[in-house]
PDB file of C-alpha atoms in Angstrom:
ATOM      1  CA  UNK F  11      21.923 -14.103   9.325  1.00 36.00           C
ATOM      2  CA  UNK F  12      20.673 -11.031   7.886  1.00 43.00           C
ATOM      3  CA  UNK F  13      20.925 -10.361   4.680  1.00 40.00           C
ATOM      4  CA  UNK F  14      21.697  -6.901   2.864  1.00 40.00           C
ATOM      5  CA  UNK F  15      19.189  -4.761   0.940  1.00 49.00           C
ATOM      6  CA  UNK F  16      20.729  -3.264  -1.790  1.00 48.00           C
ATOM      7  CA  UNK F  17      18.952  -0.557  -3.301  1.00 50.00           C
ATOM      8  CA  UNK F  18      17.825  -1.036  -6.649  1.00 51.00           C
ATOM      9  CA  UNK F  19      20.046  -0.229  -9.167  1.00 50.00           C
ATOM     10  CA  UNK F  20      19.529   3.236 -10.844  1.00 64.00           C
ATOM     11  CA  UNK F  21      15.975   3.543  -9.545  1.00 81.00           C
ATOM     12  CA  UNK F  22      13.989   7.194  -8.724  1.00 86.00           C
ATOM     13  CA  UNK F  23      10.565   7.283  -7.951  1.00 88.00           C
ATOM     14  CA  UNK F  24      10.225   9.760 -11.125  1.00 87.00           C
ATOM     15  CA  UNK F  25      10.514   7.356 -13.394  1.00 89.00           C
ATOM     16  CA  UNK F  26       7.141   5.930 -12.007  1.00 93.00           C
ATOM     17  CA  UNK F  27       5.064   9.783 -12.031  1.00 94.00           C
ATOM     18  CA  UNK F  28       3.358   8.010 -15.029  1.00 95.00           C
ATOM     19  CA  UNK F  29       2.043   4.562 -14.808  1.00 97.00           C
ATOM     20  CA  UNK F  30       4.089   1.686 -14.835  1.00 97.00           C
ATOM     21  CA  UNK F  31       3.787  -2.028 -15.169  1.00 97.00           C
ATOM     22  CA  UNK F  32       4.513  -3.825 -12.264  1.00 97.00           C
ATOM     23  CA  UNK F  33       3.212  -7.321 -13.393  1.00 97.00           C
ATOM     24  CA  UNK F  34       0.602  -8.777 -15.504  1.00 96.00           C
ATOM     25  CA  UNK F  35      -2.655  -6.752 -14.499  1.00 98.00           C
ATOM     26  CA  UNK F  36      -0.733  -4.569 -12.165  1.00 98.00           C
ATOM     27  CA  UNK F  37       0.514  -0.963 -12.497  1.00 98.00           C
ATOM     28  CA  UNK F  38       1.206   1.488 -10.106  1.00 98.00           C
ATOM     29  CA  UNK F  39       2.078   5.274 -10.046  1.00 98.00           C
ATOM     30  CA  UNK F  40       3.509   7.372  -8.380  1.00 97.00           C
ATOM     31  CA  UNK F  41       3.414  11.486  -6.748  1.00 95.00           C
ATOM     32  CA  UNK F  42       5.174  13.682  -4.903  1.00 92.00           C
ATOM     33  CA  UNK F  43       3.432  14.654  -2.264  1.00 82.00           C
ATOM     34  CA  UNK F  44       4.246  17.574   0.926  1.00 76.00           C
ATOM     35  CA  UNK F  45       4.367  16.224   5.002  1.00 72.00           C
ATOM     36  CA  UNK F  46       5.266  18.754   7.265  1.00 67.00           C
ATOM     37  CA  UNK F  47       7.229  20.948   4.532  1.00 68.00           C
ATOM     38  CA  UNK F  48       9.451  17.693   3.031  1.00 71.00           C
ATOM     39  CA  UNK F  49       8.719  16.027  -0.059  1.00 80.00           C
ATOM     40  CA  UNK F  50       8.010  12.350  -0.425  1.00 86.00           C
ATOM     41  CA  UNK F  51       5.963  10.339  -3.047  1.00 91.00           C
ATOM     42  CA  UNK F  52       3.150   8.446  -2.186  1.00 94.00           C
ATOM     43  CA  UNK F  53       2.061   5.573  -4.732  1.00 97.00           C
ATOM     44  CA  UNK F  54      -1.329   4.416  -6.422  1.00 98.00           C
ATOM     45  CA  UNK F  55      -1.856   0.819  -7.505  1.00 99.00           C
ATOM     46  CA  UNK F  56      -3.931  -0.318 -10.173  1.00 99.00           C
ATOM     47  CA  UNK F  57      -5.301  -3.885 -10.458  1.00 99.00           C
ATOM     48  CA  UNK F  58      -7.140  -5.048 -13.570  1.00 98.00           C
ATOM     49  CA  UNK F  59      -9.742  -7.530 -12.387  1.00 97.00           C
ATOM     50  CA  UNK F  60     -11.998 -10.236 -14.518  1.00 95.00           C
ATOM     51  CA  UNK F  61     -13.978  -7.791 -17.807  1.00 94.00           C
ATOM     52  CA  UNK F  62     -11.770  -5.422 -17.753  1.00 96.00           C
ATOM     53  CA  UNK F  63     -12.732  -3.938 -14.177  1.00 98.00           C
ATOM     54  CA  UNK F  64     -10.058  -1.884 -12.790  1.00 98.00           C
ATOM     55  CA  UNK F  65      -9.245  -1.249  -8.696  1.00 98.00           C
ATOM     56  CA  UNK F  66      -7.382   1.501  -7.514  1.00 98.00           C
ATOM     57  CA  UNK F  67      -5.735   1.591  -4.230  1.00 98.00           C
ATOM     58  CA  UNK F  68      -4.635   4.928  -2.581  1.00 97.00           C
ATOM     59  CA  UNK F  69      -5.631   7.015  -5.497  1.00 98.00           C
ATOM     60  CA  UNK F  70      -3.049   9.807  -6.691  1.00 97.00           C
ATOM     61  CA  UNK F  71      -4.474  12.999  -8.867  1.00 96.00           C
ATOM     62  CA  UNK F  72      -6.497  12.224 -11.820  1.00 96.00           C
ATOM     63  CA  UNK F  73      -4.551  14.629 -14.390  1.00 96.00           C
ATOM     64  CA  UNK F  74      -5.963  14.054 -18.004  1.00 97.00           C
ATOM     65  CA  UNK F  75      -2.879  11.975 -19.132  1.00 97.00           C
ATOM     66  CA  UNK F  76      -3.987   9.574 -16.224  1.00 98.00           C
ATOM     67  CA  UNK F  77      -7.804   9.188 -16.993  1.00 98.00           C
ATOM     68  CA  UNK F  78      -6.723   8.512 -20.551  1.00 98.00           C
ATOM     69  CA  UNK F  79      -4.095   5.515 -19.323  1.00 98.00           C
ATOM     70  CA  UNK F  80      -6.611   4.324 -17.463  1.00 98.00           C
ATOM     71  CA  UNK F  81      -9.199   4.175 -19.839  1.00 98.00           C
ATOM     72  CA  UNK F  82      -6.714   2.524 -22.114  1.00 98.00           C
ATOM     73  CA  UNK F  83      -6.512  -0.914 -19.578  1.00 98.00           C
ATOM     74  CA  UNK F  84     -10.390  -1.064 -18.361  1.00 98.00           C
ATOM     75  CA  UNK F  85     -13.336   0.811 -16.490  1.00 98.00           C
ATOM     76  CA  UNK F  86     -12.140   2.021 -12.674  1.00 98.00           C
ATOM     77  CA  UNK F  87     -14.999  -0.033 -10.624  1.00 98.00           C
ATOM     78  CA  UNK F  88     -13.184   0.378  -7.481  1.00 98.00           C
ATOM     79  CA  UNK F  89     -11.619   2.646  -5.361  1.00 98.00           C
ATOM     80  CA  UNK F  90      -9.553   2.211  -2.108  1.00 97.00           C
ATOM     81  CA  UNK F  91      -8.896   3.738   0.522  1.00 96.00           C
ATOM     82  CA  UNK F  92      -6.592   1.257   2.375  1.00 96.00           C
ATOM     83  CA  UNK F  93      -5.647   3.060   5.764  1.00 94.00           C
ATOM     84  CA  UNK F  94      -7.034   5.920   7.756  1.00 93.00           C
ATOM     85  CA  UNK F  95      -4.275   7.879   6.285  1.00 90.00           C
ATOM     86  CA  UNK F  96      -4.509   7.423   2.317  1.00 89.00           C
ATOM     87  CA  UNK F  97      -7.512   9.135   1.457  1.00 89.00           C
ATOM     88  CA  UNK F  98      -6.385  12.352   0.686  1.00 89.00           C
ATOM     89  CA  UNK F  99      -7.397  11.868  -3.284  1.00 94.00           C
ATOM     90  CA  UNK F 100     -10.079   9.321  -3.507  1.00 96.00           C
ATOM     91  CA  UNK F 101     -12.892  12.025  -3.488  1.00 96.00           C
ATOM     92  CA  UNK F 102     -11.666  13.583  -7.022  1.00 96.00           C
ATOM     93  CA  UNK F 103     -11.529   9.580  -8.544  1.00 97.00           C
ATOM     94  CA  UNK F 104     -14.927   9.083  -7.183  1.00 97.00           C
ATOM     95  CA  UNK F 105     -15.765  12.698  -8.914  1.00 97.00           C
ATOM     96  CA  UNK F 106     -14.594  11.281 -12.589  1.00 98.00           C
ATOM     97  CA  UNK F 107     -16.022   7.861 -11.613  1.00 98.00           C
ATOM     98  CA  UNK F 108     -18.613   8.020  -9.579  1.00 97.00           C
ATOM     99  CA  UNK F 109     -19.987   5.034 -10.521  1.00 97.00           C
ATOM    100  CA  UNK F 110     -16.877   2.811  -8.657  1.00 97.00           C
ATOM    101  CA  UNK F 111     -17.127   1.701  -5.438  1.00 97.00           C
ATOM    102  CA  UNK F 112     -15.117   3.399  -2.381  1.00 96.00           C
ATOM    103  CA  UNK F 113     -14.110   0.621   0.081  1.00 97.00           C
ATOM    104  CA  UNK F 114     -12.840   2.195   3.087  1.00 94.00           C
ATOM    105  CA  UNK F 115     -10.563   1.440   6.138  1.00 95.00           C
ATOM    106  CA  UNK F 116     -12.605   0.964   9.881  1.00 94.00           C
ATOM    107  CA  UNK F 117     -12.541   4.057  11.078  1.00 92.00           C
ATOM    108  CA  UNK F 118     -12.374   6.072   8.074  1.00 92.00           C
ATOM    109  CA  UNK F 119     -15.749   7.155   8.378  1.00 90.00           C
ATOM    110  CA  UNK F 120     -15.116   8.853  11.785  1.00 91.00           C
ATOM    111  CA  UNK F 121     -12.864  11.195  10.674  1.00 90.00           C
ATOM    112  CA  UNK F 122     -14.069  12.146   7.421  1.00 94.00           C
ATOM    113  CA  UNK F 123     -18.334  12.230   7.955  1.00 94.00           C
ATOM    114  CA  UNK F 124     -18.822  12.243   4.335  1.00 93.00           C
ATOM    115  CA  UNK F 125     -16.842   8.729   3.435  1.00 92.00           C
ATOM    116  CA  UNK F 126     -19.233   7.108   6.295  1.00 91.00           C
ATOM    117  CA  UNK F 127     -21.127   5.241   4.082  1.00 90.00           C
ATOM    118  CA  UNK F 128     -18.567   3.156   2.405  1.00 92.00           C
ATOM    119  CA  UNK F 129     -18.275  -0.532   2.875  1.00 92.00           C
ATOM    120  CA  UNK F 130     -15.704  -1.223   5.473  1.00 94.00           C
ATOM    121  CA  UNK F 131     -12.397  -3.066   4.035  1.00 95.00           C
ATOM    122  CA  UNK F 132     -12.389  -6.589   5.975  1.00 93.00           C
ATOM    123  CA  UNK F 133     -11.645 -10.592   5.206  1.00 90.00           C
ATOM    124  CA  UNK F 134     -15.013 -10.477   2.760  1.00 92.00           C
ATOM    125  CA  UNK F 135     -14.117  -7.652   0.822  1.00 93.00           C
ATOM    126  CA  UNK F 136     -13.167  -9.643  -2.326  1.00 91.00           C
ATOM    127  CA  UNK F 137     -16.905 -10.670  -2.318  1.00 90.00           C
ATOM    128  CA  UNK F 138     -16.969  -7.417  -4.209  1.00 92.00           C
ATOM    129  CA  UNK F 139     -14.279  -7.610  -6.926  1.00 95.00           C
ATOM    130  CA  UNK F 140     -13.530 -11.383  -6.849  1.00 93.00           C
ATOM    131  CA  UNK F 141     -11.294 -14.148  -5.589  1.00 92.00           C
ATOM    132  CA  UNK F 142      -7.816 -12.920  -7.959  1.00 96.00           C
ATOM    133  CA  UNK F 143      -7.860  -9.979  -5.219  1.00 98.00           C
ATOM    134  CA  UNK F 144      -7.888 -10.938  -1.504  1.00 97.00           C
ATOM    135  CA  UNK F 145      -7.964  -8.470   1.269  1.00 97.00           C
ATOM    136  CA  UNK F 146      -6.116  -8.906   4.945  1.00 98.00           C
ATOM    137  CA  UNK F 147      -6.977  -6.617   7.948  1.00 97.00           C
ATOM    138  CA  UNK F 148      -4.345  -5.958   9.709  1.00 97.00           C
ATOM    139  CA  UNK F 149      -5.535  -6.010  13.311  1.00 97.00           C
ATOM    140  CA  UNK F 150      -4.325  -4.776  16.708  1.00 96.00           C
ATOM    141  CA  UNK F 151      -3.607  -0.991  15.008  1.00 94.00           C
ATOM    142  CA  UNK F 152      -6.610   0.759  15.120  1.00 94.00           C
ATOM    143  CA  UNK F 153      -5.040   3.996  14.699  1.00 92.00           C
ATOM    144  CA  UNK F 154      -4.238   3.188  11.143  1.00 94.00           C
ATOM    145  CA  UNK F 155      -6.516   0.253  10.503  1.00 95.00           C
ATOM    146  CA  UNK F 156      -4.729  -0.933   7.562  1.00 97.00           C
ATOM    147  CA  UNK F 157      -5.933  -3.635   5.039  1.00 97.00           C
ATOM    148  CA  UNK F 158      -3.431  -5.174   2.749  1.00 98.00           C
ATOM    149  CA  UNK F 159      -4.070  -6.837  -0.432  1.00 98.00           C
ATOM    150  CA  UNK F 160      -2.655  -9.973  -2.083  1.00 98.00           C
ATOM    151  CA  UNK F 161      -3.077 -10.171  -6.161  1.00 98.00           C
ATOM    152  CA  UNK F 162      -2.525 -14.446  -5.938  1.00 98.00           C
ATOM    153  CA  UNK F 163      -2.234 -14.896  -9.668  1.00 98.00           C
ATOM    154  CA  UNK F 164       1.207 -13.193  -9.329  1.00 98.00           C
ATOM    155  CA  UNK F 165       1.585 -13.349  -5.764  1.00 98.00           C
ATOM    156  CA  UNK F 166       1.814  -9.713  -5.704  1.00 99.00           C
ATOM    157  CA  UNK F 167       1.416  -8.180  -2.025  1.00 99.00           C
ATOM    158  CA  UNK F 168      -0.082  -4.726  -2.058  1.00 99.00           C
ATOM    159  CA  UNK F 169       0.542  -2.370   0.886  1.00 98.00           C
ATOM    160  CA  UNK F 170       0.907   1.441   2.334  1.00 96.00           C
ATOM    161  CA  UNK F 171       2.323   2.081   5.114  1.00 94.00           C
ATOM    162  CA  UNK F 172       2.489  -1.704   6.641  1.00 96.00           C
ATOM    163  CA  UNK F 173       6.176  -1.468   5.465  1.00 96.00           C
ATOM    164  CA  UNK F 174       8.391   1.673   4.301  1.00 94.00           C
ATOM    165  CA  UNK F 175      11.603   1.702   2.427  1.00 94.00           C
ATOM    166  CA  UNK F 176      13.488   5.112   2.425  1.00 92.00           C
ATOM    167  CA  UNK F 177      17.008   5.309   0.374  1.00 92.00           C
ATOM    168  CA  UNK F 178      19.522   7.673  -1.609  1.00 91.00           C
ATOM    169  CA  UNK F 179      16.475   8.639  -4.045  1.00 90.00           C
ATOM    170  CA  UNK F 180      15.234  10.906  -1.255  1.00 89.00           C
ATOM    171  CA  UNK F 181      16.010  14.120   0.022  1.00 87.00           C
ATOM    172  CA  UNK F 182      18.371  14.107   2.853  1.00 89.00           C
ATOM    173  CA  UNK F 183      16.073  15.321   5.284  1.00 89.00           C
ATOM    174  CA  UNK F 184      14.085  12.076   4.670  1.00 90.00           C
ATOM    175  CA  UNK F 185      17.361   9.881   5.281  1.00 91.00           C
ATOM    176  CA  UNK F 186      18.005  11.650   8.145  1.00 91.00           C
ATOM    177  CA  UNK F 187      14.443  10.900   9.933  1.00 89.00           C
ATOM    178  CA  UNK F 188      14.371   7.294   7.883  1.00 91.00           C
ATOM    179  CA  UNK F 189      17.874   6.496   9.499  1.00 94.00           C
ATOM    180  CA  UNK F 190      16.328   7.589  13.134  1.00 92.00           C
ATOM    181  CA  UNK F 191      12.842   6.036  12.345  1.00 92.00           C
ATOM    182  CA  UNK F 192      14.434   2.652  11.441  1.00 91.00           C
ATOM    183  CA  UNK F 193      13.838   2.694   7.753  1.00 91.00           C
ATOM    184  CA  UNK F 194      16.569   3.773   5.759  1.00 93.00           C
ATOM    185  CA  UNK F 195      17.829   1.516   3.549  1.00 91.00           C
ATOM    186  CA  UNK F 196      15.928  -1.541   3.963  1.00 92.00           C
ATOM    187  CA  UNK F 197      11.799  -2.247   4.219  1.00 95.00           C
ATOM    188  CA  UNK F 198      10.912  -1.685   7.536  1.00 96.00           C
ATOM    189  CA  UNK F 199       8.042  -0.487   9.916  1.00 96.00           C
ATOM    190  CA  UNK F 200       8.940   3.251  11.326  1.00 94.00           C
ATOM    191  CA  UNK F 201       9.103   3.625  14.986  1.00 93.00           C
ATOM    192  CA  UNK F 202       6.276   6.130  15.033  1.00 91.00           C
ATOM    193  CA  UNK F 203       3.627   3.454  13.239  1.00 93.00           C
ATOM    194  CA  UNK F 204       5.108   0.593  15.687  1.00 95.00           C
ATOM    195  CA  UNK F 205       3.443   2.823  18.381  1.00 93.00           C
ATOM    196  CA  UNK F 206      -0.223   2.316  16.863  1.00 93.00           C
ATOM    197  CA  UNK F 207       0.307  -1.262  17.320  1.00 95.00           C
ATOM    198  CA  UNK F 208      -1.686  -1.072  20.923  1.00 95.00           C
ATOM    199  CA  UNK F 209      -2.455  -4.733  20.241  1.00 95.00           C
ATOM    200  CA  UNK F 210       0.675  -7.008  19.848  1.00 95.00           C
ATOM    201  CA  UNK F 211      -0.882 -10.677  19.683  1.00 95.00           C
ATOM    202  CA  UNK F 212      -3.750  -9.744  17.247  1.00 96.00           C
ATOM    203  CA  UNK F 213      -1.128  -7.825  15.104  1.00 96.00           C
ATOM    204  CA  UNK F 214       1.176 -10.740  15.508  1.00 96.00           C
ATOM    205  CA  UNK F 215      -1.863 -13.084  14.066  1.00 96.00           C
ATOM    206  CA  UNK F 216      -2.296 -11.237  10.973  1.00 97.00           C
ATOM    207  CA  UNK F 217       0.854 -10.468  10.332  1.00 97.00           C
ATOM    208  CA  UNK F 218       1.737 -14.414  10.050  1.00 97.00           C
ATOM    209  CA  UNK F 219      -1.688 -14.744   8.236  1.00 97.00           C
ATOM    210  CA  UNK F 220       0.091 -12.422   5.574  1.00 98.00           C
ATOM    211  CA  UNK F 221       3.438 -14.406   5.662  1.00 97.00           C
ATOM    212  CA  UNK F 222       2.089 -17.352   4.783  1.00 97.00           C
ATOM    213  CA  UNK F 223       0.925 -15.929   1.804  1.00 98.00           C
ATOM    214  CA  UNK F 224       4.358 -16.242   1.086  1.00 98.00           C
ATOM    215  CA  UNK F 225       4.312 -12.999  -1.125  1.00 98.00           C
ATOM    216  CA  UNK F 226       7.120 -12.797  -4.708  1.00 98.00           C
ATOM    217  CA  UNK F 227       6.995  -9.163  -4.605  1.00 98.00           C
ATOM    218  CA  UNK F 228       5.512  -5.876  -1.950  1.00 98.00           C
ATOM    219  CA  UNK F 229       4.394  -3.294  -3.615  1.00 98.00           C
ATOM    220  CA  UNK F 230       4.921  -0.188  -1.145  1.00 97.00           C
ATOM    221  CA  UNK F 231       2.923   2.809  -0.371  1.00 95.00           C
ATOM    222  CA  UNK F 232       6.419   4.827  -0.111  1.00 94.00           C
ATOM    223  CA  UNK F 233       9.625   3.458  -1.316  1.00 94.00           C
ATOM    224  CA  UNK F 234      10.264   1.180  -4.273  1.00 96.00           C
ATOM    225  CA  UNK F 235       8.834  -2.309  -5.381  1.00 97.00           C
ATOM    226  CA  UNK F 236      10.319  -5.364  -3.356  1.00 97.00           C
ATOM    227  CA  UNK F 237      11.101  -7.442  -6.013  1.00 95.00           C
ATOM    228  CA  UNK F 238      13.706 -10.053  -4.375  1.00 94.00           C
ATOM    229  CA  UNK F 239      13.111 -12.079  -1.134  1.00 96.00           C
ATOM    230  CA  UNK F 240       9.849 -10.744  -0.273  1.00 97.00           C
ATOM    231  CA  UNK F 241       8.844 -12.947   2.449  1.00 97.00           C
ATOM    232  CA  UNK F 242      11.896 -12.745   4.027  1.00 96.00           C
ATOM    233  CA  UNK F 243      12.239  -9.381   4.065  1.00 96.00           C
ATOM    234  CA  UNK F 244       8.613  -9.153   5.706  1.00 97.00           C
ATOM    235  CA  UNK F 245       9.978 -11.291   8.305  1.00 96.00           C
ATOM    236  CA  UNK F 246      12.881  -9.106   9.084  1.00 95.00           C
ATOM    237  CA  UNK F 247      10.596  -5.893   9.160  1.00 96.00           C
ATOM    238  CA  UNK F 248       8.670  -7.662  12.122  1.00 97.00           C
ATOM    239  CA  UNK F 249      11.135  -8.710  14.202  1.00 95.00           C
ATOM    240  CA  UNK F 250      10.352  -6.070  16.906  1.00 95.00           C
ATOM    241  CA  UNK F 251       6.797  -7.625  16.872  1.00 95.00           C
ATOM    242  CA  UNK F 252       6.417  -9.985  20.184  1.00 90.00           C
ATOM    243  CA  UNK F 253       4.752 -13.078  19.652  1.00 80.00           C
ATOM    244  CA  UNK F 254       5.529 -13.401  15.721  1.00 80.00           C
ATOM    245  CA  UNK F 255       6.411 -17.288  14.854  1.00 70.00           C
ATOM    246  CA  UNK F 256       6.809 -16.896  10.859  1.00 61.00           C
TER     247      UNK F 256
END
């Protein structure tokens, strides 16, 4: 039986343009940013590791409020950029940190020379900011080559654009391509990113790798925090996927 989504209640991504707990050791913030002329907000997550070490996935701008936050919870050690897509700001954190770390997605490298030398995201990369933090290719998507993350002391899963949840907090021109994309009003994968998934049975694998994680809460590159029936809700998004056997 599937089971409705309700929006949560009284929620607008504006509330989160300055960083926000999530968790313990987790915040995230958020930004509007342009596609193609419409505004959505894209969404930065910041994980506090062992002495104070902080990781930050899909960077956002650095504005001086920000750096000072940040400063406030640890040193930024890491930086992430978690898909071929999110990238767009990790050069200015690396310019007010350059002593972090840019992990970036396969394939990253190809399209943007200068990010080349990173180490590639894969199953290991928590060799480099330890065990609390584990990181899950997602295979068979090349295209995108997205890693996810799972924070296991709070069971927190950390994505991008793995799932996308679009709502009455955006502007109707969103709705209106969310509702045709498959992603209006509930967490789902848009029919335009089901297309980069050339390689069903290895996406199918890691997908259940990430299920049985058996996540509390998905913390989305675009659309608010799933904070009820996580797992579930993962399980609905990949339905379409052949081969899946949650």
């Amino acid at each position: 039986m599937k089971l409705p989504t309700p929006p949560p209640v009284a929620w607008s991504p504006q509330w989160e343009y300055t960083l926000s707990p999530v968790t313990a050791d987790i915040w995230i913030v958020r930004h509007p940013l342009m596609v193609r002329g419409v505004e959505i907000t894209t969404c930065m997550t910041v994980v506090r590791l062992p002495e104070g070490r902080l990781w930050l996935h899909s960077p956002v701008p650095m504005d001086v409020t920000l750096r000072s936050q940040l400063a406030g919870l640890g040193r930024v050690s890491h930086v992430v950029a978690p898909n071929r897509h999110h990238h767009r700001f990790v050069r200015q954190a690396l310019a007010h940190w350059p002593q972090a770390t840019l992990h970036a997605a396969p394939g990253l490298g190809l399209d943007h020379p200068d990010l080349a030398a990173a180490p590639l995201l894969g199953a290991a990369s928590s060799l480099h900011w330890g065990a609390e933090l584990s990181a899950w290719p997602i295979e068979g998507q090349p295209g995108v080559a997205e890693t996810v993350f799972f924070h296991h002391p709070s069971r927190t899963l950390i994505v991008t654009d793995l799932l996308t949840w679009f709502g009455p907090w955006d502007a109707w021109p969103v709705r209106a391509w969310a509702r045709l994309q498959g992603c209006l009003g509930e967490p789902a994968v848009p029919q335009r990113l089901r297309r980069h998934y050339t390689q069903r049975a290895a996406a199918a694998r890691s997908i259940a790798q990430v299920l049985a994680l058996q996540p509390r809460r998905i913390v989305l590159g675009h659309g608010p925090v799933v904070q009820a029936q996580a797992t579930e809700r993962l399980v609905r998004a990949f339905a379409w996927l052949p081969g899946l056997d949650p």
